[in-house]
Each structure stands twice: as structure tokens, then as C-alpha cells.
Coordinates of N, CA, C and O in Angstrom, one line a residue:
M20 N 78.1 138.2 77.1 CA 78.4 138.4 77.8 C 79.5 137.2 78.5 O 78.9 136.1 78.1
D21 N 80.5 138.0 79.0 CA 81.6 137.4 79.3 C 81.7 136.3 80.7 O 81.5 137.2 81.8
A22 N 80.8 134.9 80.9 CA 81.2 133.9 81.9 C 82.1 134.4 83.1 O 81.6 134.3 84.0
M23 N 83.1 134.8 82.6 CA 84.3 134.3 83.5 C 83.9 136.0 84.3 O 84.2 136.1 85.3
E24 N 83.7 137.4 83.7 CA 83.6 138.2 84.0 C 82.1 138.4 84.7 O 82.2 138.9 86.1
L25 N 81.6 137.5 84.3 CA 80.1 137.4 85.3 C 80.3 137.1 86.6 O 79.7 137.5 87.6
M26 N 81.2 135.7 87.0 CA 81.6 134.9 88.6 C 81.9 136.2 89.2 O 81.8 136.4 90.3
E27 N 83.0 137.3 88.5 CA 83.4 137.5 88.9 C 82.8 138.9 89.8 O 82.5 139.6 91.2
Q28 N 81.8 139.2 89.0 CA 80.9 140.6 89.5 C 79.5 139.7 90.2 O 79.4 140.2 91.3
L29 N 79.4 138.6 90.1 CA 78.6 138.1 91.6 C 78.8 137.5 92.5 O 78.1 137.2 93.5
S30 N 80.1 137.4 92.7 CA 81.3 137.0 93.9 C 81.2 138.4 94.6 O 81.2 138.5 96.2
Q31 N 80.7 139.4 93.7 CA 80.8 140.7 94.9 C 79.1 140.8 95.0 O 78.8 142.4 95.8
H32 N 78.6 140.7 95.0 CA 77.1 140.2 95.2 C 76.9 140.1 96.5 O 77.0 139.7 96.9
P33 N 75.7 141.4 97.1 CA 76.0 141.5 98.9 C 75.6 140.3 99.3 O 76.1 140.3 100.2
L34 N 74.9 139.5 99.1 CA 74.5 138.5 99.4 C 75.7 137.3 99.6 O 76.3 136.7 100.9
V35 N 76.4 137.1 98.6 CA 77.9 136.4 99.0 C 78.8 137.3 99.6 O 78.8 136.4 100.2
L36 N 78.9 138.6 100.2 CA 79.9 139.3 100.4 C 79.0 138.5 101.6 O 80.3 138.6 103.0
G37 N 78.0 138.8 102.3 CA 77.8 138.9 103.6 C 77.6 138.0 104.4 O 77.4 138.0 105.3
Q38 N 77.1 137.0 103.3 CA 76.4 135.7 103.9 C 77.5 134.4 103.9 O 77.2 133.0 104.7
L39 N 78.2 134.5 102.9 CA 79.1 133.1 102.9 C 80.5 133.0 103.6 O 80.7 134.5 103.1
P40 N 81.1 131.9 104.1 CA 81.9 132.9 104.7 C 83.3 132.9 103.2 O 83.3 132.5 102.6
M41 N 84.2 134.1 104.0 CA 85.7 134.2 102.8 C 85.8 132.5 102.1 O 86.3 133.0 100.9
Q42 N 86.1 131.5 103.2 CA 86.7 130.4 102.5 C 86.0 129.6 100.5 O 86.4 129.2 100.5
M43 N 84.7 130.2 100.9 CA 83.5 129.4 100.3 C 84.2 129.7 98.5 O 84.0 130.9 98.0
Q44 N 83.8 128.9 97.5 CA 84.2 129.3 96.2 C 83.0 128.9 95.9 O 82.4 128.2 96.3
L45 N 81.9 129.5 94.7 CA 81.2 129.9 94.5 C 81.0 128.2 93.2 O 80.1 128.1 93.5
G46 N 81.8 127.7 93.0 CA 81.4 126.8 92.2 C 81.3 126.8 90.3 O 82.0 128.0 90.2
L47 N 81.2 125.3 90.0 CA 80.6 125.9 88.9 C 79.3 126.4 88.6 O 78.5 126.2 89.2
P48 N 78.6 127.5 87.4 CA 77.4 128.0 87.6 C 77.3 127.1 86.2 O 77.7 126.0 85.5
Y49 N 75.5 126.7 87.2 CA 74.6 125.3 86.2 C 73.8 126.5 85.5 O 72.9 127.4 86.1
L50 N 72.9 126.7 84.0 CA 72.6 127.5 83.7 C 71.2 126.6 84.5 O 71.3 125.2 83.0
A51 N 70.1 127.1 84.0 CA 68.9 125.9 83.8 C 67.6 127.0 83.1 O 67.9 128.6 83.5
K52 N 66.6 127.1 82.1 CA 65.1 128.0 82.7 C 64.1 128.1 83.1 O 63.9 126.0 83.9
K53 N 64.0 128.4 83.9 CA 62.9 128.5 85.1 C 61.5 129.1 84.8 O 61.3 130.9 84.6
R54 N 60.5 129.1 84.4 CA 59.0 130.0 84.1 C 59.8 130.5 82.7 O 60.0 131.8 83.0
G55 N 60.9 130.1 82.0 CA 61.1 131.1 80.8 C 62.4 131.7 81.0 O 62.4 132.4 80.2
E56 N 62.5 131.7 82.4 CA 63.7 132.7 82.3 C 64.8 132.0 82.6 O 65.3 131.1 83.2
L57 N 66.6 132.7 81.8 CA 67.3 132.2 82.3 C 68.5 132.1 83.5 O 67.8 133.1 84.5
C58 N 68.4 130.7 84.4 CA 68.9 131.1 85.5 C 70.2 130.3 85.6 O 71.2 129.8 85.2
M59 N 70.4 131.0 86.7 CA 72.2 130.2 86.9 C 71.9 129.6 88.5 O 72.0 131.2 89.6
R60 N 71.8 129.3 88.4 CA 73.0 127.7 89.9 C 74.1 127.7 90.2 O 74.8 127.6 89.9
F61 N 74.7 127.8 91.3 CA 76.1 127.9 92.6 C 76.0 126.9 93.9 O 75.2 127.1 94.0
L62 N 77.0 126.2 94.1 CA 76.6 124.9 94.8 C 77.5 125.2 96.1 O 79.2 125.3 95.3
P63 N 77.6 126.9 96.5 CA 79.2 127.5 96.9 C 79.3 125.7 98.1 O 78.9 125.4 98.9
H64 N 81.4 126.0 98.0 CA 82.0 125.2 98.7 C 83.4 125.7 99.2 O 83.2 126.1 99.1
R65 N 83.9 124.7 100.0 CA 85.1 125.0 100.9 C 86.1 124.5 99.6 O 85.9 122.9 99.9
E66 N 87.1 124.6 100.0 CA 88.1 124.1 98.6 C 89.6 124.7 99.6 O 89.6 125.6 100.8
N67 N 90.1 123.7 100.4 CA 91.5 123.8 101.3 C 92.6 123.1 100.4 O 92.8 122.2 99.6
Y68 N 93.9 123.7 100.5 CA 95.3 123.3 99.6 C 95.9 122.7 100.7 O 96.6 123.0 102.6
I69 N 96.3 121.0 101.2 CA 96.8 120.6 102.4 C 98.3 119.5 101.6 O 97.3 119.0 100.1
K70 N 99.8 120.0 102.2 CA 100.1 119.1 101.4 C 100.2 118.8 99.8 O 100.3 117.2 99.1
N71 N 100.2 119.9 99.0 CA 100.0 119.7 98.2 C 98.8 120.0 97.1 O 99.2 119.1 96.1
R72 N 97.8 119.8 97.0 CA 96.7 118.8 96.4 C 95.7 120.3 97.2 O 95.6 120.2 98.0
L73 N 95.1 120.1 96.2 CA 93.3 120.7 96.7 C 92.8 119.8 97.0 O 91.5 118.9 96.6
E74 N 91.8 120.2 97.8 CA 90.8 119.8 98.0 C 89.4 120.0 98.4 O 89.0 121.1 98.7
I75 N 88.8 118.9 97.7 CA 87.3 120.0 97.8 C 85.9 119.3 98.3 O 86.2 118.4 98.5
Y76 N 85.3 119.9 99.4 CA 84.4 119.6 100.3 C 83.2 119.8 99.4 O 83.0 120.8 98.4
P77 N 81.6 119.6 100.0 CA 80.7 119.2 99.5 C 79.7 120.6 99.3 O 80.2 121.6 100.2
A78 N 79.0 120.7 99.3 CA 78.6 122.4 99.0 C 77.4 122.7 100.4 O 76.9 121.1 100.8
Q79 N 78.0 123.5 100.2 CA 77.0 123.7 101.7 C 76.6 124.9 101.5 O 75.6 125.3 103.1
Y80 N 75.7 125.5 100.6 CA 75.5 126.2 100.0 C 74.5 125.8 98.9 O 75.0 125.6 98.0
V81 N 73.6 126.2 98.3 CA 72.7 126.5 97.2 C 72.5 128.3 96.7 O 71.5 128.6 97.6
L82 N 72.7 128.8 95.8 CA 72.6 129.9 95.4 C 72.0 130.2 93.9 O 72.9 129.8 92.8
A83 N 70.6 130.4 93.6 CA 70.5 130.7 92.3 C 70.2 132.2 92.0 O 68.8 132.6 92.8
F84 N 70.7 132.9 90.6 CA 70.3 133.9 90.0 C 69.3 134.2 88.9 O 69.1 132.6 88.3
V85 N 68.2 134.9 89.0 CA 67.7 134.3 87.7 C 68.0 136.0 86.5 O 68.8 136.9 87.9
Y86 N 68.6 135.9 85.8 CA 69.3 136.5 84.4 C 68.2 138.4 85.0 O 66.7 138.0 84.7
P87 N 69.4 139.0 84.9 CA 70.1 139.6 84.9 C 71.3 139.2 86.2 O 72.2 140.0 85.7
F88 N 70.6 138.2 86.9 CA 71.9 137.8 88.0 C 72.1 138.8 88.9 O 73.0 139.1 89.7
E89 N 70.7 139.7 89.1 CA 71.1 140.2 90.8 C 70.2 140.3 91.4 O 70.5 140.3 92.6
K90 N 68.8 139.5 91.2 CA 67.6 138.7 91.5 C 68.2 137.6 91.8 O 68.0 136.8 91.2
I91 N 68.2 137.6 93.4 CA 68.4 136.2 94.0 C 67.0 135.0 93.7 O 65.8 135.8 94.2
I92 N 67.2 133.9 93.6 CA 65.4 133.6 93.1 C 65.4 132.1 94.4 O 65.0 131.3 95.1
C93 N 67.2 131.3 94.5 CA 67.0 130.9 95.6 C 68.5 130.5 96.4 O 69.6 131.1 95.9
F94 N 68.2 130.9 97.8 CA 69.6 130.6 98.9 C 68.9 129.7 99.8 O 68.3 129.6 100.5
R95 N 70.2 128.6 100.2 CA 69.6 127.5 101.0 C 71.1 127.6 102.1 O 71.9 127.2 101.4
N96 N 71.4 127.7 103.0 CA 72.4 127.0 104.1 C 72.1 125.3 104.4 O 71.5 125.2 104.7
L97 N 72.7 124.3 104.2 CA 73.0 122.9 104.0 C 73.6 122.5 104.8 O 72.9 121.8 105.0
L98 N 74.6 123.2 105.8 CA 74.5 123.2 106.6 C 73.8 123.0 108.3 O 73.7 121.7 109.1
Y99 N 72.5 123.9 107.7 CA 71.4 123.5 109.2 C 70.7 122.2 108.0 O 69.6 121.7 109.5
E100 N 70.8 121.7 107.4 CA 69.8 120.4 107.2 C 70.4 119.2 107.1 O 69.7 118.4 106.9
G101 N 71.7 119.0 107.4 CA 72.1 117.8 107.9 C 72.2 116.9 106.8 O 72.4 115.6 107.7
K102 N 71.9 117.5 105.7 CA 72.3 115.8 104.9 C 74.0 115.3 104.3 O 73.8 114.5 104.1
V103 N 74.7 116.7 104.6 CA 75.8 116.2 104.3 C 77.0 116.3 104.7 O 76.9 117.5 106.3
D104 N 77.5 115.2 104.9 CA 79.2 116.0 106.1 C 79.7 116.9 105.3 O 80.7 116.3 104.5
L105 N 79.6 118.3 105.8 CA 80.4 119.6 105.3 C 81.7 119.4 105.5 O 82.5 120.2 104.5
F106 N 82.3 118.5 106.5 CA 83.8 118.5 107.0 C 84.9 117.5 106.6 O 85.8 117.5 107.3
S107 N 83.9 116.5 105.7 CA 84.9 115.9 104.5 C 85.5 115.9 103.6 O 84.0 115.9 102.7
P108 N 86.6 116.0 103.0 CA 86.6 116.5 101.7 C 85.8 114.8 100.6 O 85.9 113.6 101.3
I109 N 85.5 115.5 99.8 CA 84.9 115.0 98.6 C 86.0 114.0 97.6 O 85.0 113.8 97.0
G110 N 87.1 115.0 97.4 CA 88.1 114.5 96.5 C 89.1 115.8 96.1 O 89.2 116.7 97.6
S111 N 89.7 115.6 95.7 CA 90.9 116.2 95.8 C 91.7 116.2 94.0 O 91.9 115.0 93.2
M112 N 92.7 117.6 94.3 CA 93.7 116.7 93.1 C 94.5 118.1 93.3 O 94.9 118.6 93.7
T113 N 95.5 117.3 92.2 CA 97.1 117.9 91.8 C 97.2 119.1 91.5 O 96.6 119.3 90.1
P114 N 98.3 120.0 91.4 CA 98.6 121.2 91.4 C 98.6 120.9 89.5 O 97.8 121.6 88.6
E115 N 99.4 120.1 89.2 CA 99.3 119.0 87.9 C 97.9 119.4 86.7 O 98.0 119.7 86.2
F116 N 97.0 118.5 87.6 CA 95.2 118.1 87.4 C 95.0 119.1 87.0 O 94.9 119.6 85.6
L117 N 94.9 120.6 87.9 CA 94.3 121.6 88.0 C 94.7 122.6 86.6 O 93.6 123.5 85.8
A118 N 96.3 122.1 86.6 CA 97.1 123.5 85.3 C 97.0 123.2 84.1 O 97.0 123.8 83.3
A119 N 96.8 121.1 83.6 CA 96.6 121.5 82.9 C 94.5 120.1 82.5 O 94.1 121.2 81.5
R120 N 94.3 120.0 83.0 CA 93.1 119.4 82.4 C 92.5 119.7 83.0 O 91.3 120.4 82.2
G121 N 92.4 120.6 84.3 CA 91.0 121.4 85.2 C 91.1 122.7 84.4 O 90.3 122.6 84.1
K122 N 92.4 123.2 83.9 CA 91.8 123.8 82.7 C 91.5 124.0 82.3 O 90.6 125.1 81.5
Y123 N 91.6 123.3 80.8 CA 91.1 122.9 79.8 C 89.8 122.7 80.2 O 88.9 123.4 79.3
C124 N 89.0 122.1 80.8 CA 88.1 121.4 80.9 C 86.7 123.1 81.1 O 85.5 123.2 81.3
L125 N 87.6 123.6 82.2 CA 87.0 124.9 82.9 C 86.7 125.8 81.4 O 86.5 126.4 81.6
N126 N 87.5 126.1 80.8 CA 88.0 127.3 80.1 C 86.9 126.9 78.9 O 85.7 127.1 78.3
E127 N 86.1 125.4 78.5 CA 85.8 124.8 77.9 C 84.1 124.5 78.7 O 83.6 125.7 77.7
L128 N 84.4 125.0 80.2 CA 83.1 125.4 80.7 C 82.4 126.3 80.3 O 81.4 126.8 80.2
Y129 N 83.3 127.6 80.6 CA 82.9 128.6 80.4 C 83.3 129.3 79.2 O 82.2 130.3 79.0
S130 N 83.2 129.2 77.9 CA 82.9 129.5 76.8 C 82.1 129.1 76.5 O 81.0 130.5 76.0
E131 N 81.4 127.7 77.3 CA 79.7 127.8 76.2 C 78.8 128.3 77.4 O 78.1 128.2 76.6
C132 N 78.9 129.0 78.3 CA 78.2 130.0 79.9 C 78.4 131.4 79.1 O 76.7 131.6 78.5
S133 N 79.6 132.1 78.4 CA 79.5 133.2 77.7 C 78.5 132.6 76.0 O 77.7 133.7 76.2
R134 N 79.0 131.6 75.9 CA 78.1 131.8 74.6 C 76.6 131.5 74.6 O 75.7 132.2 74.0
V135 N 75.9 131.0 75.8 CA 74.3 131.2 76.0 C 74.0 132.6 76.7 O 73.2 132.8 75.8
L136 N 75.1 133.0 77.0 CA 74.4 134.5 78.0 C 74.8 135.3 76.8 O 73.6 136.0 76.9
T137 N 75.5 134.9 75.9 CA 75.4 135.9 74.7 C 74.4 136.0 74.0 O 73.8 137.3 73.3
A138 N 73.8 134.6 73.7 CA 72.6 134.4 73.3 C 72.1 135.1 73.4 O 70.7 135.4 73.5
R139 N 72.0 135.4 74.4 CA 70.1 136.1 76.0 C 69.9 136.9 75.7 O 69.7 137.3 75.0
E140 N 71.6 137.6 76.1 CA 71.4 139.4 75.5 C 71.4 139.5 73.3 O 70.5 140.6 73.6
K141 N 71.5 138.6 73.1 CA 71.6 139.3 71.6 C 69.4 139.1 71.5 O 69.2 139.8 70.6
T142 N 68.6 137.7 71.9 CA 67.8 136.7 71.3 C 67.0 137.9 72.4 O 65.0 137.6 71.8
G143 N 67.1 137.7 73.7 CA 65.7 137.8 74.4 C 65.6 136.6 75.2 O 64.3 137.2 76.0
S144 N 66.0 135.3 74.5 CA 65.9 133.9 75.0 C 66.8 133.0 74.6 O 67.9 133.4 73.9
V145 N 67.0 132.3 75.5 CA 67.5 130.6 75.0 C 67.1 129.3 75.2 O 65.4 129.3 76.1
S146 N 67.6 129.5 73.8 CA 66.2 127.6 73.3 C 67.1 126.3 74.3 O 67.9 126.8 75.1
D147 N 65.5 125.9 74.8 CA 65.7 125.0 75.0 C 66.8 123.5 74.9 O 67.2 123.3 75.9
V148 N 67.2 123.9 73.3 CA 68.4 122.8 73.4 C 70.0 123.4 73.2 O 70.3 122.5 73.6
M149 N 70.0 124.7 73.9 CA 70.7 125.5 74.3 C 70.8 124.9 75.3 O 72.5 124.7 75.6
I150 N 70.3 125.2 76.7 CA 69.6 124.7 77.7 C 71.1 123.5 77.4 O 71.4 122.9 78.8
A151 N 70.1 122.4 77.1 CA 70.4 121.0 77.0 C 71.6 120.5 77.0 O 72.8 120.0 77.6
N152 N 72.2 121.2 76.4 CA 73.8 121.3 75.8 C 74.8 121.7 76.9 O 76.2 120.8 76.5
Y153 N 74.4 123.0 77.4 CA 75.3 123.4 78.6 C 75.2 122.5 79.4 O 76.3 122.3 80.2
Q154 N 74.4 121.8 80.1 CA 74.0 121.3 80.4 C 74.3 120.0 81.0 O 75.0 119.0 81.8
K155 N 74.5 119.0 79.9 CA 75.5 117.7 79.0 C 77.0 118.2 79.8 O 77.6 117.1 80.0
L156 N 77.5 119.1 78.9 CA 78.7 119.6 78.7 C 79.1 119.9 80.2 O 79.8 119.0 81.5
Y157 N 77.6 120.7 81.1 CA 78.7 120.9 83.1 C 79.0 118.8 83.8 O 79.8 119.4 84.2
H158 N 77.7 118.7 83.4 CA 77.9 117.6 83.8 C 78.9 116.4 83.7 O 79.6 115.7 84.4
G159 N 79.2 116.7 81.9 CA 80.5 115.3 81.7 C 81.5 116.6 82.5 O 82.8 115.4 82.5
I160 N 81.6 117.2 82.6 CA 83.0 118.1 83.0 C 82.9 117.7 84.6 O 84.3 117.7 84.6
S161 N 81.9 118.0 85.4 CA 81.9 117.3 86.0 C 82.8 115.8 86.3 O 83.0 115.8 87.4
K162 N 82.4 115.1 85.6 CA 82.6 113.9 86.1 C 84.5 113.8 85.5 O 84.6 112.7 86.5
R163 N 84.6 114.3 84.3 CA 86.2 114.4 83.9 C 86.7 115.0 85.3 O 88.3 114.7 85.1
M164 N 86.5 115.8 85.6 CA 87.4 116.1 86.7 C 87.1 115.9 88.4 O 87.9 115.8 89.2
G165 N 86.5 114.9 88.3 CA 85.9 114.0 89.7 C 85.2 114.9 90.4 O 85.6 114.5 92.0
L166 N 84.2 115.6 90.2 CA 83.5 116.1 91.3 C 82.1 116.1 90.9 O 81.0 116.9 90.7
E167 N 82.0 114.5 90.4 CA 80.4 114.5 90.2 C 79.8 113.9 91.8 O 78.0 114.3 91.5
Q168 N 80.3 113.5 92.9 CA 79.6 114.2 94.2 C 79.1 115.7 94.2 O 78.5 115.2 95.5
L169 N 80.7 116.0 94.1 CA 79.5 118.0 93.9 C 78.6 118.1 93.0 O 77.6 118.9 93.4
Y170 N 78.5 118.0 92.1 CA 77.3 118.7 91.0 C 77.3 117.7 90.4 O 75.9 117.9 89.7
G171 N 77.3 116.4 90.3 CA 76.2 115.5 89.8 C 75.0 115.0 90.4 O 74.3 114.6 89.4
G172 N 74.6 115.8 90.8 CA 73.0 116.1 92.2 C 72.0 115.9 90.8 O 72.4 116.0 90.0
E173 N 71.0 116.8 91.6 CA 70.1 117.0 90.8 C 70.7 118.3 89.9 O 70.9 119.1 90.1
D174 N 69.3 118.3 88.8 CA 69.3 119.5 88.2 C 68.0 120.9 88.5 O 68.3 121.6 87.7
D175 N 67.3 120.6 89.7 CA 66.5 121.3 90.2 C 67.4 122.5 90.6 O 68.2 122.3 90.8
L176 N 67.1 123.4 90.9 CA 67.9 125.1 90.7 C 67.9 125.0 92.8 O 69.3 125.4 92.7
C177 N 67.3 124.6 93.2 CA 67.1 125.0 94.6 C 67.3 123.4 95.3 O 66.9 123.6 96.2
G178 N 66.5 122.8 94.3 CA 67.0 120.8 95.0 C 67.8 120.7 95.9 O 68.7 121.2 96.0
G179 N 68.0 119.5 96.5 CA 68.4 118.4 96.6 C 69.7 119.0 96.1 O 70.3 118.8 95.0
V180 N 70.8 118.3 96.8 CA 72.0 118.4 96.5 C 72.8 116.6 96.3 O 72.6 116.7 97.8

């Protein structure tokens, strides 16, 4: 299964279309196992282009699906929990960074995600080692892209951000 195609499919999910504001980005897919099932979590957040920079804001939602990613296992609107200032950017990137390093990092992450998804489809399960390797890459890429504040939080699927 191709991760990019899956992301496009999930962006058309009725809950995403009906509950998330249009300017929300799903963000990076986080893979985990819960009760032996493969799950995918997103931290939808706002992005804004200002003065030739992409500003990134904190996660406003937590959204998690269980394979085959049609069933939602978690949906939280963090706006009403008051834990984070959702209206102040937590980072920014230049278009040059996005076109070079950012693109490389995202391609690396989505390739590994596709590998895990393909393994799940072929064997019916995913090893804990594959999940741990993916999570290590996820956290490493969030750090390389300067997005630790957004993606460096808890690894619990529906836990704190």
C-alpha cells in the first residue's frame, strides 16, 4: 500500500471533511500497534504562508485510525482542552528548505510507511521491530525538520500532545 495514496484517501474521510477546518493539514503519519492491530495517528494542525515562509502551528486535533484505516479509534479537539496556544506558530520553514531537505525527509518517511503497510497487507501483521524502526525514523525526521514541538510528544495513540 502506498502511504501517499493512503494519506489522500484519509483526507477524504467523512470525519476529516466534516470536522476539520479546511486549512488543517493532517501532518505526518505515526504508526503504532494497539491490541495487536496496526494503527495510524495524525496531529492535524494549521499551516500558513507568510512572508515567503511556511509557519507551522501546534496540533489542534488528535486523530487515529485502525487498519484498514476506515475506522476511527480516536478523535480529540485540543482547542477545548486549553493545553496549547494554537494561535502562535511553533516553527517555520523556507521554501528552499522544503524543496530540498524537507522533501527528502518526507520521501524517506513515506517510503518506510509504505513498507510497513505493504508488510501488513502481505502477512496480515507487522512486527514490533518494524513499528519501532518506523517510530525511530518518525522522531528523527521530526527533529531534522525542526518539528519536535509538534511531533515529539507522547507515543500513545490518543494521549497528550
